[in-house]
Coordinates of N, CA and C in Angstrom, one line a residue:
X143 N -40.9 67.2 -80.2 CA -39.6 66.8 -80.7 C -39.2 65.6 -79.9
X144 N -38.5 64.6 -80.7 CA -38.3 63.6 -79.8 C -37.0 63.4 -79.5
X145 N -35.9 63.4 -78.7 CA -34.9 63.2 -78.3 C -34.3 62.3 -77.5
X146 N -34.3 60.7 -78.0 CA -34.2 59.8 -76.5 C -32.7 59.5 -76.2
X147 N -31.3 59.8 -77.0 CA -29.9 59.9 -76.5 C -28.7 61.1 -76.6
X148 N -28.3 60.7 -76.3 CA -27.3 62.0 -75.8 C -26.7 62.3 -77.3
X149 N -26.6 60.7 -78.3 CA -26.1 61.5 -79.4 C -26.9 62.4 -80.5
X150 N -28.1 62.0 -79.9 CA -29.3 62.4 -81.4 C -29.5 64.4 -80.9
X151 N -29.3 64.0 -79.1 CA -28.8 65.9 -78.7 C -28.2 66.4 -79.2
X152 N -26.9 65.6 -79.3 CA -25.7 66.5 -79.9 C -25.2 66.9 -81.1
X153 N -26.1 65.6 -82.0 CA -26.6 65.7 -83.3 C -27.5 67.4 -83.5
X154 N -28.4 67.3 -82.8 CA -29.4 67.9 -82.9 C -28.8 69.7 -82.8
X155 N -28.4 69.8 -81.8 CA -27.4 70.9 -80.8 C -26.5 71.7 -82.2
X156 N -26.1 70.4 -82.6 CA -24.6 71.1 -83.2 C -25.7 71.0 -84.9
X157 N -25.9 70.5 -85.5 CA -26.7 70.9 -86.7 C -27.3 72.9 -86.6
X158 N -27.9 72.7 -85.2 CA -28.9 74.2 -84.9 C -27.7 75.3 -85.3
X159 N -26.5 74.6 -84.2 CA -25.9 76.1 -84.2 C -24.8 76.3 -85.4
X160 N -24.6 75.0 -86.3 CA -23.9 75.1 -87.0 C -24.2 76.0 -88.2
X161 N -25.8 75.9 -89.1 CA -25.9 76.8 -90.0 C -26.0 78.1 -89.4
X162 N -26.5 78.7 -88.2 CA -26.2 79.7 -87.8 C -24.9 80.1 -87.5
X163 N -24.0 79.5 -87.2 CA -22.4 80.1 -87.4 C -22.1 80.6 -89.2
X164 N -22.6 79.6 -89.7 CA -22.4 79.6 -91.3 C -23.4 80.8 -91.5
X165 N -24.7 80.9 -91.4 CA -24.8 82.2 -92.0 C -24.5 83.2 -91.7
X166 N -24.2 83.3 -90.3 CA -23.6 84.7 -89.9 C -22.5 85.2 -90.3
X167 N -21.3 84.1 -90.9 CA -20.2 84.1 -91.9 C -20.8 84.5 -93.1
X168 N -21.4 84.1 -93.8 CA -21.7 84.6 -94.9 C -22.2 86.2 -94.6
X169 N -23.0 86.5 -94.0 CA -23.4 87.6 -93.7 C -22.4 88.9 -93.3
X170 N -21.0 88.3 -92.9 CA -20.4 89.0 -92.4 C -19.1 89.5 -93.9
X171 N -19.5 88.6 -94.4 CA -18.5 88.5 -96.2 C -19.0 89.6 -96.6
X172 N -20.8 89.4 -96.6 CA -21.4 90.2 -97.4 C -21.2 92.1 -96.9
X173 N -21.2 91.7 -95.8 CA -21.1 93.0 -94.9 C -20.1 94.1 -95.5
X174 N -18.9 93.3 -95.4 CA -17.5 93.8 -95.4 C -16.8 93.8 -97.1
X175 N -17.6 93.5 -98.1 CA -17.1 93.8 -99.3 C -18.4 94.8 -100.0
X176 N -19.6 94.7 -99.2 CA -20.7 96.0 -99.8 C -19.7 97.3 -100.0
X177 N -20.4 98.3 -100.4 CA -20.0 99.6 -100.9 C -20.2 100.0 -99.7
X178 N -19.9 101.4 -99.7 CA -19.5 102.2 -98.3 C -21.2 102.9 -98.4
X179 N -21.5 103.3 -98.8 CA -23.1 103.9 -99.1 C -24.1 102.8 -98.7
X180 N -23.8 101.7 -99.1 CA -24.7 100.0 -98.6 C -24.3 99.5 -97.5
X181 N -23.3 99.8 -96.9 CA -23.0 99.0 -96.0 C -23.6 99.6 -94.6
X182 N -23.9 100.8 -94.3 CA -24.5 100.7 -93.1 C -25.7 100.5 -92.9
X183 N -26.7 99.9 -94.1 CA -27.8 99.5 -94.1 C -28.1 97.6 -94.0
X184 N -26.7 97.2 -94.6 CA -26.4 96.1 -93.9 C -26.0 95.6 -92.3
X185 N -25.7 96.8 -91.9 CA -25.3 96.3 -90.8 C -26.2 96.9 -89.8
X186 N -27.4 97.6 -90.2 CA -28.5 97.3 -89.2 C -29.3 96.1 -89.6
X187 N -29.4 95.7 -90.1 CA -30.1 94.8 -90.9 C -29.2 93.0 -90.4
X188 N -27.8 93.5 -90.0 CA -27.0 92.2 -89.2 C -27.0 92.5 -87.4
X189 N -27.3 93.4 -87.1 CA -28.1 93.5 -85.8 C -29.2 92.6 -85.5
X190 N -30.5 93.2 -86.3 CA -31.4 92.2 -86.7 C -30.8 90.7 -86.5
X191 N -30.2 90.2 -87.5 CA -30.1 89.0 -87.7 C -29.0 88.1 -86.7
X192 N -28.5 88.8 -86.1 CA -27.7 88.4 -84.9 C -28.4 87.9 -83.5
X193 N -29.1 89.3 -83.5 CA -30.2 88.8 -82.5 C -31.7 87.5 -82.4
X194 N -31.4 87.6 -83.5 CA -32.1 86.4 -84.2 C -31.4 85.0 -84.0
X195 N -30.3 85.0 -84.2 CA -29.2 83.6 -84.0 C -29.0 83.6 -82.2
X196 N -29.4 84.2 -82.0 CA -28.9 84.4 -80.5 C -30.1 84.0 -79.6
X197 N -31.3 84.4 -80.0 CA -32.4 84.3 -78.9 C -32.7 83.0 -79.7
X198 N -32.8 82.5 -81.1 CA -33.4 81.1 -81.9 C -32.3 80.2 -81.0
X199 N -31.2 80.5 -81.0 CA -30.3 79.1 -80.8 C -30.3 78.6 -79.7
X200 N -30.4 79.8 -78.0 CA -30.9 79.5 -76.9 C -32.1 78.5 -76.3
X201 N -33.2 78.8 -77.1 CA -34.6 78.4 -77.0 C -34.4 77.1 -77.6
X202 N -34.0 76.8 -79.0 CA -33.4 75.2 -79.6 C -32.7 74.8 -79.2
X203 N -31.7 75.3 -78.5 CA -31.2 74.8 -77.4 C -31.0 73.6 -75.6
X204 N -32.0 74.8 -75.2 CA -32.7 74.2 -74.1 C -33.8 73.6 -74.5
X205 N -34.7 73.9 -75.1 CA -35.7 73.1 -75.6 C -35.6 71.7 -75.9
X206 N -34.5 71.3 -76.4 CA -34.0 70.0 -77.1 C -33.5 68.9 -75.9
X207 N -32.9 69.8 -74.9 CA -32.2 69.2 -73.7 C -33.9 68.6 -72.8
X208 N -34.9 69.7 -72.5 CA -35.6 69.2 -72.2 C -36.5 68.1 -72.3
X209 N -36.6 68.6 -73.9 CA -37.2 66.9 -74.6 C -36.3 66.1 -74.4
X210 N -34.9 65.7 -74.2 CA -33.8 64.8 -74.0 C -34.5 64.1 -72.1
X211 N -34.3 65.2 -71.7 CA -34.7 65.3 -69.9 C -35.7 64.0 -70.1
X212 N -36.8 64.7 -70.7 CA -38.1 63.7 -70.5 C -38.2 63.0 -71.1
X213 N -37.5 61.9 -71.9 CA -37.6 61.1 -72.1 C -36.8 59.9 -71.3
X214 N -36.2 60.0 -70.7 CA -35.4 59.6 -69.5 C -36.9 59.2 -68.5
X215 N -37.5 59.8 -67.9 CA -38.8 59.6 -67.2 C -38.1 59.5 -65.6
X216 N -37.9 60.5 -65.3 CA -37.0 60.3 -64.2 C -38.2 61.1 -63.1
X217 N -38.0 60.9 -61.9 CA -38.6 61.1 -60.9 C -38.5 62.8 -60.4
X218 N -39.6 63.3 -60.0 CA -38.8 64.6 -58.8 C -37.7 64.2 -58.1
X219 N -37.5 63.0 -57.3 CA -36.6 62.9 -56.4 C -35.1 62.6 -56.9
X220 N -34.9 62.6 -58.5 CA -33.8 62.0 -58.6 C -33.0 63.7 -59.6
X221 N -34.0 64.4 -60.0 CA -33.8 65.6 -60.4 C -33.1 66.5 -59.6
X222 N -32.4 67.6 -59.8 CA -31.9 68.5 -59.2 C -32.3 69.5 -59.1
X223 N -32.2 70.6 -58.0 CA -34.0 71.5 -57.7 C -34.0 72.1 -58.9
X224 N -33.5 72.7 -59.5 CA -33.9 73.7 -60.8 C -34.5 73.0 -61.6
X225 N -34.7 71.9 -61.8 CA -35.3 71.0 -63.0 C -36.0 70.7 -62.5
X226 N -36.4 70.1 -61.1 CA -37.6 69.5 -60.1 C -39.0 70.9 -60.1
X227 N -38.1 71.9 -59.9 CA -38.8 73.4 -60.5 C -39.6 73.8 -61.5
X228 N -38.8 73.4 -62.7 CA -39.4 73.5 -63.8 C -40.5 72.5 -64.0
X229 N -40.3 71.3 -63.3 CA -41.2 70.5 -64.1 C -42.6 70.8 -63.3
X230 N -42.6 71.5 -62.3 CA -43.8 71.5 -61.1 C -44.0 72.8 -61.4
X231 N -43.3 73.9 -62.6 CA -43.7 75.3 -62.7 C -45.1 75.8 -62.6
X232 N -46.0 75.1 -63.6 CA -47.4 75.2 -64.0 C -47.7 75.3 -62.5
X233 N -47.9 74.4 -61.2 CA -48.2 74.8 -60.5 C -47.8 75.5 -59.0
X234 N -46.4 75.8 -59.4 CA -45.9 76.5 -58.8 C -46.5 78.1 -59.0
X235 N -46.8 78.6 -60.4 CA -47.5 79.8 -60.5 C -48.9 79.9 -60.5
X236 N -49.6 78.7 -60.0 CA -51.0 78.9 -59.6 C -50.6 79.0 -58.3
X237 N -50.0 78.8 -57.6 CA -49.6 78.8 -56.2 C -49.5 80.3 -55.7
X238 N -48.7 80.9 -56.9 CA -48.1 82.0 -56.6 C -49.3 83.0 -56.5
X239 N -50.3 82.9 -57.8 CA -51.5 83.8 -58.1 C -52.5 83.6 -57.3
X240 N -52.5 82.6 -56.4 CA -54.1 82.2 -55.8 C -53.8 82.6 -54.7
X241 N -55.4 83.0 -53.8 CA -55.0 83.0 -52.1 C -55.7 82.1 -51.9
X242 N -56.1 80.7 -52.7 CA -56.8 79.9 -52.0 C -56.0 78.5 -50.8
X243 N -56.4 79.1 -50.3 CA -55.6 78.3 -49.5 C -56.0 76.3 -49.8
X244 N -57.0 75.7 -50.3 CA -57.1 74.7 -51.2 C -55.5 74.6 -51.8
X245 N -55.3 75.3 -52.8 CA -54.4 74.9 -53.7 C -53.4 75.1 -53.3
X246 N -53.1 76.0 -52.3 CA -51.7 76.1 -51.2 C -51.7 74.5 -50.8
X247 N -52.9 73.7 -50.3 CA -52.2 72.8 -49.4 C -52.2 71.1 -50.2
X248 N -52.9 72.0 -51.4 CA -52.7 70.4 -53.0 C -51.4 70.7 -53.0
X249 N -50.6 71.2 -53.1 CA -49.7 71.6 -53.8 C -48.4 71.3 -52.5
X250 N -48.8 71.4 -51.2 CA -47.7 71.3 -50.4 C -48.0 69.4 -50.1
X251 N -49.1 69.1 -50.2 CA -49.3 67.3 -50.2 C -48.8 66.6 -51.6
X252 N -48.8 66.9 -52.3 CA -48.4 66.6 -53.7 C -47.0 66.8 -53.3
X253 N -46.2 67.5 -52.9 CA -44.3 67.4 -52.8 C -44.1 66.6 -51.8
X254 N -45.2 66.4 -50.9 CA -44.8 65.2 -49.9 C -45.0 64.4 -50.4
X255 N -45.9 63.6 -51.2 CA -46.4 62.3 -51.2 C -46.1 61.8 -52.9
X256 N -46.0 62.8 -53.8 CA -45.6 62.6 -54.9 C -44.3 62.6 -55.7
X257 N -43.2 63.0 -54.3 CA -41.9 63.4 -54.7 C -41.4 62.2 -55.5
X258 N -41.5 60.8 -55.4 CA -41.1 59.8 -56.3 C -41.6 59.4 -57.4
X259 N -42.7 60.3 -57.9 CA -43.8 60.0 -59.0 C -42.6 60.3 -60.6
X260 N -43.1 60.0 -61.8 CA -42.3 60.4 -62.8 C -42.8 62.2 -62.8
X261 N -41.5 63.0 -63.1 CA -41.4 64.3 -63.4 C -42.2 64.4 -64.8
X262 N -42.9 65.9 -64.4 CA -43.4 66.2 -65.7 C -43.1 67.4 -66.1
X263 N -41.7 66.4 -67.2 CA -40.6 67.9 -67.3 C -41.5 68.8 -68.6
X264 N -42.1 69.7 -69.3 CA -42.5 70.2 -70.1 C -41.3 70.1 -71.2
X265 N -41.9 70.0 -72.4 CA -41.2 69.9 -73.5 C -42.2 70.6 -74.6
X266 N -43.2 71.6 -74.3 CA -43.4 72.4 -75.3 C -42.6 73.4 -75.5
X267 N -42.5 74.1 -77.1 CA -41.9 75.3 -77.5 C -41.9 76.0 -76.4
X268 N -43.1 76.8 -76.0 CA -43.3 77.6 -75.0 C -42.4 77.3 -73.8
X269 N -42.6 76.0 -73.5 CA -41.4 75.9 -71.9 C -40.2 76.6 -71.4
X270 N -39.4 77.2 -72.8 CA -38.3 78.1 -72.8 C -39.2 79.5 -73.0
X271 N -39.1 80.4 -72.2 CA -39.2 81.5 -72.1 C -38.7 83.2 -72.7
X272 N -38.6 83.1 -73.9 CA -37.5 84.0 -74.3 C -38.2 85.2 -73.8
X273 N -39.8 85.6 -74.4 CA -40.1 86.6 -74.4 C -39.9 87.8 -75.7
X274 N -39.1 86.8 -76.6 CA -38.8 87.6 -77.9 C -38.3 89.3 -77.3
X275 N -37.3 88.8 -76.0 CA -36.9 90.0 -75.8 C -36.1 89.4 -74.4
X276 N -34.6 88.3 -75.3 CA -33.7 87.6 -74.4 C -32.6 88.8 -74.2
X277 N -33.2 89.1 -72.7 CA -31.7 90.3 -71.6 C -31.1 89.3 -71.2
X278 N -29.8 89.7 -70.4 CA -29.3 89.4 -69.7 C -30.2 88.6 -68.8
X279 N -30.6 88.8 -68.4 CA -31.8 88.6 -66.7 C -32.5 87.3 -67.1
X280 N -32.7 87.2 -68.3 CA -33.2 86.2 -68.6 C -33.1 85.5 -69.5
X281 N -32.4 85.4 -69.6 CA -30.7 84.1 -70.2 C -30.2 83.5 -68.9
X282 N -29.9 84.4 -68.0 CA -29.7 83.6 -66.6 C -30.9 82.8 -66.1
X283 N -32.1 83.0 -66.3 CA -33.2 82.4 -65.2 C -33.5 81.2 -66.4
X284 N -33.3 81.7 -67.7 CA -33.4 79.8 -68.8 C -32.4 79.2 -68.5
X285 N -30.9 79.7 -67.8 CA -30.4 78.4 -68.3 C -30.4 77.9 -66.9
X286 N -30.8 78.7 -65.5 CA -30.7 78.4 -64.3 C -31.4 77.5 -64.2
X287 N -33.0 77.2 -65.2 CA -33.8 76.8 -64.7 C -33.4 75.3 -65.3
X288 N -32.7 75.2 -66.5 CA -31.9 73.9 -67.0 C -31.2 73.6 -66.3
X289 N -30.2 73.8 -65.5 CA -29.2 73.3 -64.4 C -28.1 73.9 -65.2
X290 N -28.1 74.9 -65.7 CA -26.7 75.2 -66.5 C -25.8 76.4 -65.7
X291 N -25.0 76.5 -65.6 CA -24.2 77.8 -65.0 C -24.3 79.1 -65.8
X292 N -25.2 79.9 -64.9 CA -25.6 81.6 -66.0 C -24.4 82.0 -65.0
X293 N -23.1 82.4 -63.8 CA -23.0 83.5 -63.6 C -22.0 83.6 -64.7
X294 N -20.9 82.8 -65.4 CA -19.9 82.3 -65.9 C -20.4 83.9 -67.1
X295 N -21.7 84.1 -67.9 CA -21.9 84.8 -68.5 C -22.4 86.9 -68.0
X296 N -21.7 87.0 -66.6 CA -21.9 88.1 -66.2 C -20.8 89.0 -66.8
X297 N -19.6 88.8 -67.6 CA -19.1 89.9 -67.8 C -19.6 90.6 -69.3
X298 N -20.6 89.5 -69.9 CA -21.5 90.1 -71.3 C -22.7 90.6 -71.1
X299 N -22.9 91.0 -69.8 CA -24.2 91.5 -69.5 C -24.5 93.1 -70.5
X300 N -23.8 93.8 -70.4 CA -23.7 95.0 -71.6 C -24.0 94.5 -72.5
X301 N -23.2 93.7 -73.4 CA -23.3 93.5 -74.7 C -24.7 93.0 -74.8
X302 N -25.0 92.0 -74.2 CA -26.1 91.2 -74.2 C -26.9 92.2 -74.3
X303 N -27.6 93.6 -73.4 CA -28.5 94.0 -73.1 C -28.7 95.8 -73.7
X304 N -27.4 96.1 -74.3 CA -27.1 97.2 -75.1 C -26.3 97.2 -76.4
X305 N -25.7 96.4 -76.2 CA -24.9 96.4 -77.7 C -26.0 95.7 -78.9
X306 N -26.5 94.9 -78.1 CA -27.1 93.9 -79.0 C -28.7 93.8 -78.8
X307 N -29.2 94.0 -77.7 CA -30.5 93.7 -77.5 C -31.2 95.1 -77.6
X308 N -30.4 96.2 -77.2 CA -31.2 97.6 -77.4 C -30.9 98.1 -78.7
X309 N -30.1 97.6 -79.3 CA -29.9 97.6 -80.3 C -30.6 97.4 -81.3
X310 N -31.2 96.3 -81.5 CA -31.9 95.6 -82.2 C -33.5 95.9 -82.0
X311 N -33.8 96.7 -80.9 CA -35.3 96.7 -80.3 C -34.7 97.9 -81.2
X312 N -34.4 99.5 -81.4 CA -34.0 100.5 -81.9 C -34.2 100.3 -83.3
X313 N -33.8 99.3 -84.5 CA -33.9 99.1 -85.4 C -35.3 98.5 -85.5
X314 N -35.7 97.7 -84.6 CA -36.7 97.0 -85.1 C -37.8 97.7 -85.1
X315 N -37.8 98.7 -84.2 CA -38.8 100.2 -83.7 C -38.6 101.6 -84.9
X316 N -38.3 100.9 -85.9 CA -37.5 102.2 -86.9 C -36.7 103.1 -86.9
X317 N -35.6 103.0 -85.5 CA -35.1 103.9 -85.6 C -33.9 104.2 -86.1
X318 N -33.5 105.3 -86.7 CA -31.9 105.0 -87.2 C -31.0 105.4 -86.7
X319 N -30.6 104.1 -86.1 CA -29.7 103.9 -85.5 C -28.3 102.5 -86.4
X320 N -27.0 103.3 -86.1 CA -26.2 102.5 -87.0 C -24.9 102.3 -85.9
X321 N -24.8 101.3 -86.8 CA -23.5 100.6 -85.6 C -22.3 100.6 -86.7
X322 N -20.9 100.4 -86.2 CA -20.0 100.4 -87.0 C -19.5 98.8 -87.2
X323 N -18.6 98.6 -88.3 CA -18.6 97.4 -88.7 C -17.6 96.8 -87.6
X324 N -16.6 97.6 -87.2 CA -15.8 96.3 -86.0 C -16.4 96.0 -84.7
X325 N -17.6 97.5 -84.7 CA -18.3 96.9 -83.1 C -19.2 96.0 -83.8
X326 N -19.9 95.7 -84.8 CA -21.0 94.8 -85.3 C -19.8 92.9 -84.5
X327 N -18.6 93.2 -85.5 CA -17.6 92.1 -85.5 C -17.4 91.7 -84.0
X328 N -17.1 92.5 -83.4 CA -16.7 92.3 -82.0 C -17.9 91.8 -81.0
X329 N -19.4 91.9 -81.6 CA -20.4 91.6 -80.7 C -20.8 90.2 -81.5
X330 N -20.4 89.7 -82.9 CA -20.6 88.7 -83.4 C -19.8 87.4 -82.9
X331 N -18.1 88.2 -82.7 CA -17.6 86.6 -82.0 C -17.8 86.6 -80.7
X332 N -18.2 87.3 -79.7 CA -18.7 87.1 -78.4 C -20.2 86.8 -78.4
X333 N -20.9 86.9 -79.0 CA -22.3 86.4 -79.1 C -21.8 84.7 -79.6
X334 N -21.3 84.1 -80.5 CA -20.9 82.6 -80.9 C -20.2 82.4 -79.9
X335 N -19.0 83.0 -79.4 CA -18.5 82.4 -78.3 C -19.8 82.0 -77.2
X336 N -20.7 82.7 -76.5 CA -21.4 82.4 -75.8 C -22.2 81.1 -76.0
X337 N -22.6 81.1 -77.4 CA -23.5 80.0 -78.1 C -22.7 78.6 -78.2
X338 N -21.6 79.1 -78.5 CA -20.3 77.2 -77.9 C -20.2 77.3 -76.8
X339 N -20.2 78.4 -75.6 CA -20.4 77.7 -74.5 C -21.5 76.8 -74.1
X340 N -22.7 77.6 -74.5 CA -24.2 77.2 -74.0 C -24.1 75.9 -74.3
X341 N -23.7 75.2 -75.6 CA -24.2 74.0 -76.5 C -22.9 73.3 -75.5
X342 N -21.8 73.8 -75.1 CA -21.0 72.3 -74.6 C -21.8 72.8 -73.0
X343 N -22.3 73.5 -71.9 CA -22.9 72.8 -71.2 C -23.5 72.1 -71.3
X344 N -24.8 72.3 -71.9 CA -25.8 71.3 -72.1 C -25.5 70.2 -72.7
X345 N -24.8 70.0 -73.5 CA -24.2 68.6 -73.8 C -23.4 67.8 -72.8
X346 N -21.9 68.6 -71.9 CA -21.7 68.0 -70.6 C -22.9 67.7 -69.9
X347 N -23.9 68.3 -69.6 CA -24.6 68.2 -68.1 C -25.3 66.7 -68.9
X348 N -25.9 66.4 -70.1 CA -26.6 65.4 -70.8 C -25.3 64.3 -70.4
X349 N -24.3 64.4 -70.5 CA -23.1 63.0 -71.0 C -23.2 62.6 -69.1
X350 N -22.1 63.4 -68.6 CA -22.2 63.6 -67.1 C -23.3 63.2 -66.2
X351 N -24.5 63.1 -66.5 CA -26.1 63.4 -65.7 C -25.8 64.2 -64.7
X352 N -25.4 65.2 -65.3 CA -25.5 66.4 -64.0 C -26.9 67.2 -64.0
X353 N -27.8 66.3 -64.5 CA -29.2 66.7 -64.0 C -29.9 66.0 -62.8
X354 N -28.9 65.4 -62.6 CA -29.4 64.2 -61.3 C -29.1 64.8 -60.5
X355 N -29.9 64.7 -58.9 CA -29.6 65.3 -57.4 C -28.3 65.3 -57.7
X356 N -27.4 66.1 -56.7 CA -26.0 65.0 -55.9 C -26.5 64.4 -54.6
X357 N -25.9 63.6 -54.8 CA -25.9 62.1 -53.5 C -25.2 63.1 -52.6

């Protein structure tokens, strides 16, 4: 994906999360005028699909910011460590798995001698990490690893990780399990509230360059 300005991001950002606000509105029409006998089979079935707008919009999210990152062509030294991190991950986890002491000391000469070289920020799908099983725990370590502020999102750690994520592992595992239609509601505008947060950091930290060191 190519992304070389802040507007074609925010183009990009707000298109993602927009038909997902929109379907989930429709979905939620549909929910709430079904028959009483239909509707709690809609609303595992909007479990499902919630969790779906939630771990998709994350991932296209930071993903987009990334490709934005790299194409800037900016240095380790001008990045800020979480992103200087990311871009050195690949070998930061050979580092971690090896005991060869070889690649311990490539790897400690290369941050000396290469810290001004251009970053090589990853911008494949894969670079975002969901695991097709986005917790709490790790919603913080994607957006930590973007430069975005995860603790701001510690009082939806439940929701995130029971209301909605065990939730949905339960249904998706066959089990029947049914949720009621105001808790479905009440985990739908706090899940979008979180997803307008996420999209205006990453859009401030892009306008701002708060991906650059501080001086």
């Amino acid at each position: 994906m190519k992304i070389r300005t802040t507007e074609r991001l925010y183009d990009y950002i707000s298109a993602d999360l927009g038909w997902r606000k929109k379907e989930l509105s429709v979905f939620k029409g549909q929910v709430e005028r079904a028959e009483f006998r239909v509707q709690p089979a809609l609303l595992r079935a909007s479990i499902a699909l919630l969790y779906a707008h939630w771990e998709g919009f994350v991932k296209n999210s930071a993903h987009a910011y990334l490709c934005y990152l790299a194409s800037l062509k900016l240095n380790y030294l001008q990045l800020r460590p979480e992103l200087a991190a990311l871009a050195m991950r690949a070998r930061l986890e050979e580092f971690e798995t090896t005991n060869k002491a070889e690649i311990h000391a490539a790897l400690i000469r290369d941050v000396r001698e290469d810290a001004s070289s251009r970053a090589r920020i990853p911008t494949n799908r894969d670079a975002v990490r969901t695991f097709s099983n986005l917790n709490y725990d790790r919603l913080c370590d994607i957006l930590c690893s973007v430069g975005c502020d995860f603790s701001r999102y510690s009082p939806y750690e439940d929701l995130i990780d029971e209301q909605l994520l065990a939730a949905r592992n339960r249904i998706a595992h066959g089990e029947e399990d049914y949720i009621r239609l105001t808790d479905w509601d009440d985990v739908r505008v706090e899940i979008i509230k979180m997803m307008d947060d996420i999209s205006n950091q990453i859009l401030n930290s892009a306008t701002q360059k708060s991906y650059l060191v501080e001086q």
